[in-house]
Coordinates of C-alpha atoms in Angstrom, one line a residue:
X9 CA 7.0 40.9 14.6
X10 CA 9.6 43.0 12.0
X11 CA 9.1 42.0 8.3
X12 CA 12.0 40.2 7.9
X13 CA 10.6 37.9 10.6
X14 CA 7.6 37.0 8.8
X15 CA 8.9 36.4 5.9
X16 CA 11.4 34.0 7.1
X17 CA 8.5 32.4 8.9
X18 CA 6.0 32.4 5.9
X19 CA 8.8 31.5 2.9
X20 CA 8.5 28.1 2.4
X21 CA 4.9 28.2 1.8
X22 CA 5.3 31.1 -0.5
X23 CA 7.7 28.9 -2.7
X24 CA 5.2 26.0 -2.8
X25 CA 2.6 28.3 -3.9
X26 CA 4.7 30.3 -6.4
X27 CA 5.8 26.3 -7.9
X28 CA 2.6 25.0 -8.3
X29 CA 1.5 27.9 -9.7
X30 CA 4.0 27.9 -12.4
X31 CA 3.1 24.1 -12.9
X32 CA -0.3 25.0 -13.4
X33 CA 0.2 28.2 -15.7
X34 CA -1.9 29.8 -18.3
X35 CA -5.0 29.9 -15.8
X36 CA -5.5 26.6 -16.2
X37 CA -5.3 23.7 -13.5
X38 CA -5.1 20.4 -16.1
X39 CA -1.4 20.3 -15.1
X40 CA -2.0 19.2 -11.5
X41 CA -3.2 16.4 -9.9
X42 CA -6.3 16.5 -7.4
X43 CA -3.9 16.3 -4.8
X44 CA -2.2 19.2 -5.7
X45 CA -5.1 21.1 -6.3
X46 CA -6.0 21.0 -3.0
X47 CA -2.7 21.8 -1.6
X48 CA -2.7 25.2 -3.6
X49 CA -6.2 26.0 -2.7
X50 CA -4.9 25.9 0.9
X51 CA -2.1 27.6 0.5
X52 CA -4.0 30.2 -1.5
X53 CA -6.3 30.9 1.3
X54 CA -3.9 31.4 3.5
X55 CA -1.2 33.6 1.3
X56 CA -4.6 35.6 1.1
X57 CA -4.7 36.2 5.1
X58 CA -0.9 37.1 5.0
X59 CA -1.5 40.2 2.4
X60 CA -3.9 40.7 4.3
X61 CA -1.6 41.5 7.6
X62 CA 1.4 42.8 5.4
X63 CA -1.1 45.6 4.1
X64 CA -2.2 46.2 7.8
X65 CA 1.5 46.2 9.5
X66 CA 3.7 46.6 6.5
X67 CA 2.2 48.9 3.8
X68 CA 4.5 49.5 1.0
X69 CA 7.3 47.2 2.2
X70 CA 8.8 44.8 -0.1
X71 CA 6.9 42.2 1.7
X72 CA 3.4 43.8 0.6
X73 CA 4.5 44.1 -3.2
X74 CA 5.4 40.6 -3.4
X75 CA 2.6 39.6 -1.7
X76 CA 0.2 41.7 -3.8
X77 CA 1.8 40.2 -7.1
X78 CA 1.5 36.5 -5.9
X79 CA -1.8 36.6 -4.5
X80 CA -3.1 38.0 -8.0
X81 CA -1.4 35.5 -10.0
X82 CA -3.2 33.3 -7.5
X83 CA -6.1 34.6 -8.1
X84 CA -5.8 34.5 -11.9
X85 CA -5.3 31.0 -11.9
X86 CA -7.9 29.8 -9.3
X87 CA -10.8 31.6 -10.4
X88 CA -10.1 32.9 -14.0
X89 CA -11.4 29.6 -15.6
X90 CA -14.7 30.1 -13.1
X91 CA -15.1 26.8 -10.3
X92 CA -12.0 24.4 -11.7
X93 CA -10.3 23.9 -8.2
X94 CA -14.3 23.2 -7.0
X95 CA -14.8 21.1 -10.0
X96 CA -11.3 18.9 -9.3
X97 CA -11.8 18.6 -5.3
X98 CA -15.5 17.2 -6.4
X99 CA -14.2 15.0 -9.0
X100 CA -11.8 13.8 -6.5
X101 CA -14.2 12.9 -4.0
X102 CA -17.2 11.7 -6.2
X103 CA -14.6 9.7 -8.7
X104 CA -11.0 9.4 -7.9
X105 CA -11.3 8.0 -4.2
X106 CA -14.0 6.0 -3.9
X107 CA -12.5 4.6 -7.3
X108 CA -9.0 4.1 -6.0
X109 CA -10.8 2.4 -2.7
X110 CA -12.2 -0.3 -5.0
X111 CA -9.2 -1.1 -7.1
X112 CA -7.1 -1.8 -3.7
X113 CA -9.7 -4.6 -2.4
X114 CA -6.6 -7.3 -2.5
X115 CA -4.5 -4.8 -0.4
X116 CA -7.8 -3.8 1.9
X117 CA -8.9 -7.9 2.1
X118 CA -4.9 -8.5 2.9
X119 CA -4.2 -5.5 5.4
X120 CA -7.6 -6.9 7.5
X121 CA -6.6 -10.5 7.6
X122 CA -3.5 -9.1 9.1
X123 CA -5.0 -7.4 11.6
X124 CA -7.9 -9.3 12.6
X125 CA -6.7 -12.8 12.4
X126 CA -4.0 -11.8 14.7
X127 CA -6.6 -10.6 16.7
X128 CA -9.0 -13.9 17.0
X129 CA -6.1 -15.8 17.9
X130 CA -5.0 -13.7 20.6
X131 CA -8.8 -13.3 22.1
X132 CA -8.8 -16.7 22.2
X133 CA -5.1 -17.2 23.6
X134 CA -5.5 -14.9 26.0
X135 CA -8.9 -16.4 27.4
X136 CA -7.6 -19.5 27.9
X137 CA -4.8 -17.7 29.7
X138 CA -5.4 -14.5 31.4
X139 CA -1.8 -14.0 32.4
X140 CA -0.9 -14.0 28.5
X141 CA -2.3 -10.8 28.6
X142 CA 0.7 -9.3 30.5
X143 CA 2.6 -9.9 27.4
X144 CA 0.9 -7.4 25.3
X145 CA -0.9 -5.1 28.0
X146 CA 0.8 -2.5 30.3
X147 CA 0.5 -4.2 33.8
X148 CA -1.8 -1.0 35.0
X149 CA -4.5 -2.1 32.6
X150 CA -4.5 -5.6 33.5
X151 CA -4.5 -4.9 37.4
X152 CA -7.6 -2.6 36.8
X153 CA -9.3 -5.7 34.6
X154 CA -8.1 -7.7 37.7
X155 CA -10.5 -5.5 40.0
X156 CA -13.1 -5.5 37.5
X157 CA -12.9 -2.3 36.0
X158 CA -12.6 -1.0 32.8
X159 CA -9.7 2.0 31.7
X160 CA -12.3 3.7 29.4
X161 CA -14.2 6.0 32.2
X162 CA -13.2 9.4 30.8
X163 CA -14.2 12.4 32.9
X164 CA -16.6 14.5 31.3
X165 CA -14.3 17.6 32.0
X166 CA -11.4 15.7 29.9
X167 CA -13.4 14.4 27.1
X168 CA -12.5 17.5 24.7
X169 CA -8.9 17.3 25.2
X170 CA -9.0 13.1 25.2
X171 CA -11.1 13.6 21.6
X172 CA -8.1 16.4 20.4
X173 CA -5.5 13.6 21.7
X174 CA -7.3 11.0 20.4
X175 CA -7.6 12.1 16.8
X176 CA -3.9 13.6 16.5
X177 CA -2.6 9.4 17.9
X178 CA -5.3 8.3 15.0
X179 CA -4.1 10.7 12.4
X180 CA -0.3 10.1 13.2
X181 CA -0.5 6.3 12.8
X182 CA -2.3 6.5 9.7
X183 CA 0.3 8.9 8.0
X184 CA 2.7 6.3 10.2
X185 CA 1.2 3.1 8.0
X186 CA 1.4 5.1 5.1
X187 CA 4.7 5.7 4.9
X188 CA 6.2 2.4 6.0
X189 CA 5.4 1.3 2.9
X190 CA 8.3 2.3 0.9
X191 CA 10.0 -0.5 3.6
X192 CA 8.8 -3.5 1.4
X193 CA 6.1 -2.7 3.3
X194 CA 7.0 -5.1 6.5
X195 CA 6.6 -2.3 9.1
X196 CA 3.0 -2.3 7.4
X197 CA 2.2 -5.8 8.2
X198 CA 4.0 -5.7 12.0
X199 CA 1.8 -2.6 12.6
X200 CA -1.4 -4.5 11.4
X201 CA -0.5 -7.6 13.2
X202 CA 0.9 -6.4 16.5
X203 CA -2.6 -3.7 16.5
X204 CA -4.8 -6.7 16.0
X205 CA -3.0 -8.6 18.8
X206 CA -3.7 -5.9 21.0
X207 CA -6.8 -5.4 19.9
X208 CA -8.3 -9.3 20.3
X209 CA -6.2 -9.4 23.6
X210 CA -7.5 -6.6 25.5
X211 CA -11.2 -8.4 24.8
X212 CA -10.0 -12.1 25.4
X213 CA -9.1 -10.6 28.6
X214 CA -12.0 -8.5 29.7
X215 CA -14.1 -11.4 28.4
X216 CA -12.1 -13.8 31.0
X217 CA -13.5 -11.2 33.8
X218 CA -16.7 -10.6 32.4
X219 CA -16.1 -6.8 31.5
X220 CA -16.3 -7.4 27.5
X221 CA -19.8 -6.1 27.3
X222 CA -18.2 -2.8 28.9
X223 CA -15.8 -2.8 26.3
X224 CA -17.5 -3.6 23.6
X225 CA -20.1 -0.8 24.7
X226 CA -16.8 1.5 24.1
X227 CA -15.6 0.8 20.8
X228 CA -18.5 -0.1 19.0
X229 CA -19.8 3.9 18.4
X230 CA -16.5 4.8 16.9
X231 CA -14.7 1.4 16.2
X232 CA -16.4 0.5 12.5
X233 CA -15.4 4.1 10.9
X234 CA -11.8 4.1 13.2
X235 CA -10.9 0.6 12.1
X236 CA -12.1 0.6 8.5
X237 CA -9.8 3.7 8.3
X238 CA -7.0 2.1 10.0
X239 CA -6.6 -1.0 7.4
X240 CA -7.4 0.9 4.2
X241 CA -4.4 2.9 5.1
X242 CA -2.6 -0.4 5.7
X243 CA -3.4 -1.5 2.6
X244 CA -2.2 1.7 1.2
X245 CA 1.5 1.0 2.9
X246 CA 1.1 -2.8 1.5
X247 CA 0.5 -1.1 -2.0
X248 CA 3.6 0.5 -2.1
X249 CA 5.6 -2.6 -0.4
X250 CA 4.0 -4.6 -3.5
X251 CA 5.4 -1.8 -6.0
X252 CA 8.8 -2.8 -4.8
X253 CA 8.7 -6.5 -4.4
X254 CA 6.9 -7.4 -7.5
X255 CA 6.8 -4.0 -10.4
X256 CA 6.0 -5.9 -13.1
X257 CA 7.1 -4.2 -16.7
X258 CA 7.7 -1.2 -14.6
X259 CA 11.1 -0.2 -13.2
X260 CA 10.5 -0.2 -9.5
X261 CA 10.8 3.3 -8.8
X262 CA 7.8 4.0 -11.3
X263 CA 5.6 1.2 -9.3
X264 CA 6.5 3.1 -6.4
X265 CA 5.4 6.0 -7.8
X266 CA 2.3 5.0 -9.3
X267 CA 1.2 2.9 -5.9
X268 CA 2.4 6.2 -3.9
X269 CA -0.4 8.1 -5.6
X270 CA -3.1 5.9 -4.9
X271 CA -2.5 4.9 -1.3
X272 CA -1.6 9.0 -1.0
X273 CA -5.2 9.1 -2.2
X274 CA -6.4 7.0 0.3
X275 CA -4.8 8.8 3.0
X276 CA -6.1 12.5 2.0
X277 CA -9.2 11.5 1.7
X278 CA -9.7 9.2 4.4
X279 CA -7.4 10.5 6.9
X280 CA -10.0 13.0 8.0
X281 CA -12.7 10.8 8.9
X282 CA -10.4 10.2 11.7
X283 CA -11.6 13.4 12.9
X284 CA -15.0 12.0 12.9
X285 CA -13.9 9.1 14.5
X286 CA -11.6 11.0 17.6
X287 CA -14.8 13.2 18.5
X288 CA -17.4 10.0 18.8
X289 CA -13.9 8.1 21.1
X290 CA -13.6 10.9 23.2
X291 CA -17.1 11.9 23.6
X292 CA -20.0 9.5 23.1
X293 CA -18.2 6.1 23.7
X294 CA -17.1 6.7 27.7
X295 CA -20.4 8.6 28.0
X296 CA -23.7 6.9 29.7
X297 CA -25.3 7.4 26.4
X298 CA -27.8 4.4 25.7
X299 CA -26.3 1.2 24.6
X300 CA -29.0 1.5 21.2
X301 CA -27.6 4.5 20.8
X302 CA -24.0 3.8 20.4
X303 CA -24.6 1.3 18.2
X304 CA -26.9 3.1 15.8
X305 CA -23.5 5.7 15.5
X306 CA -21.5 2.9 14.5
X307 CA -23.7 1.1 12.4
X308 CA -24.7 4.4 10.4
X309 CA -21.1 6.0 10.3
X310 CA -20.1 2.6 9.2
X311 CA -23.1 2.4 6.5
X312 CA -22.6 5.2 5.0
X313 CA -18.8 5.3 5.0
X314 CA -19.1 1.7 2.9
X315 CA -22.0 2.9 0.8
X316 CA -20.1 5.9 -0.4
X317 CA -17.0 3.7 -1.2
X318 CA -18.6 0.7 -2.6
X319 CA -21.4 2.9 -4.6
X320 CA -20.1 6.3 -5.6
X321 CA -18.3 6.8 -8.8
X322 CA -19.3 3.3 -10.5
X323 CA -19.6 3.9 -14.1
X324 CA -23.6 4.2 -15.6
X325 CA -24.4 1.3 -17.1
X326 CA -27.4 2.3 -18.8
X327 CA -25.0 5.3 -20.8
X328 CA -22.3 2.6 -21.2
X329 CA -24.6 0.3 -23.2
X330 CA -26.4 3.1 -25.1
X331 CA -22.9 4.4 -26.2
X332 CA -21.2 1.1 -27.1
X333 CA -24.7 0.7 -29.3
X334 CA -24.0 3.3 -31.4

């Protein structure tokens, strides 16, 4: 590869590094938010790897002076005031997202009604009548149902690339739900509802054959983290369609930034745990691990994920009432 090459390759992420370096200035990081921080640690590491190559292919090319420069302007802002990126990724993690998680509980309680009502209805729609199921199924699932077996076999040999496919479909509907939002947030609730339809369907009708214990077998090692996931980025999209619809004192492009950051919160931090949640899918669930054992992975991954939320970051009581005594 010429010079020229990489630099038109590597550009863009150059410029995003060089901006929010000059929005963070004086080797201090107070100007950025947590998001942001993390973006220009990334982008950091990796301006780091392409010195790296330009001093190795292109030594004293333009290309390796500007690269030189940027990276130590980089470097005097990310570790000059000694762990402040650390201290903000930490912060956002041990305060700013489990924090943001609790304040959305009308959007997270409305996001799973609109999935999961949806869902009882159809389970019990579709048991009362099978063929209903052809309306929300493809027609190869059903005739597999028909002969009483499940589509959730996956070959050992495929179960690394179904887990990588898996997780990319998981991670793409999330960023999906997210950004529907800015619609008034109706693709949101289609998405939810037309998900939860599927969702209760698919067991209404493998309950109608007797295969439900099969499928339940499936989801349950991965299903509590995925779907948890799932609707807090829902309510995220239903955050911003809320900003629009009703803004309050606030024009409604300020809502809809304000509501942007917080469900952007949720996604960053949560859209990971689909990671998580894709390796379990494609590996443990269509495996002939124990039945206890499945479960115990869902029940802890779903434990700790809600402990964490629910229990991180509260404020101390103890110090609050010591302080407001003084």
């Amino acid at each position: 590869m010429k010079a020229e090459d990489f630099v038109a390759l590597r550009r863009d992420d150059w410029n995003r590094l060089e901006d929010l370096l000059a929005r963070a200035g004086g080797g201090s990081l107070n100007g950025l938010a947590p998001a942001q921080v993390l973006t220009l640690a990334a982008l950091y590491r990796r301006a780091t790897a392409d010195l790296a190559r330009a001093q190795r292919d292109w030594p004293g090319e333009p290309v390796h002076r500007y690269l030189n420069g940027l990276v130590a302007r980089g470097h005097g802002i990310v570790y000059r005031r000694g762990g402040e990126v650390w201290r903000r990724v930490r912060a956002f993690y041990t305060e700013t997202l489990p924090r943001t998680y609790r304040e959305a509980a009308p959007f997270l309680l409305a996001a799973g009604a609109l999935m999961f009502v949806p869902a009882i209805v159809s389970y019990f729609v579709v048991l009362a009548n099978p063929d209903a199921a052809y309306a929300i199924a493809p027609a190869r699932l059903i005739d597999m149902v028909h002969r009483h077996q499940l589509w959730t076999n996956i070959p050992p040999a495929d179960r690394i690339e179904a887990a990588g496919l898996i997780m990319t479909n998981n991670i793409w509907v999330s960023m999906v739900a997210f950004s529907l939002g800015v619609v008034f947030g109706l693709p949101v609730m289609y998405v939810m509802i037309s998900n939860g339809i599927h969702l209760g369907g698919l067991f209404g009708l493998t309950q109608a054959y007797g295969l439900s214990g099969g499928l339940f077998e499936f989801v349950i090692g991965h299903g509590v983290l995925e779907l948890s996931i799932v609707v807090a980025q829902g309510a995220g999209g239903l955050m911003m369609g809320w900003a629009l619809i009703a803004p309050g004192n606030r024009k409604r492009s300020d809502a809809l930034a304000i509501a942007a950051r917080r469900a952007f919160t949720l996604l960053l931090g949560l859209a990971p745990l689909l990671v998580i949640a894709g390796i379990i899918e494609g590996n443990i669930s269509p495996s002939n691990a124990p039945f206890a054992v499945k479960v115990a992975i869902g029940l802890t991954t779903g434990l700790l994920l809600y402990s964490y939320l629910i229990l991180v970051g509260r404020p101390d009581h103890k110090s609050a009432r010591s302080l407001s005594s003084r």
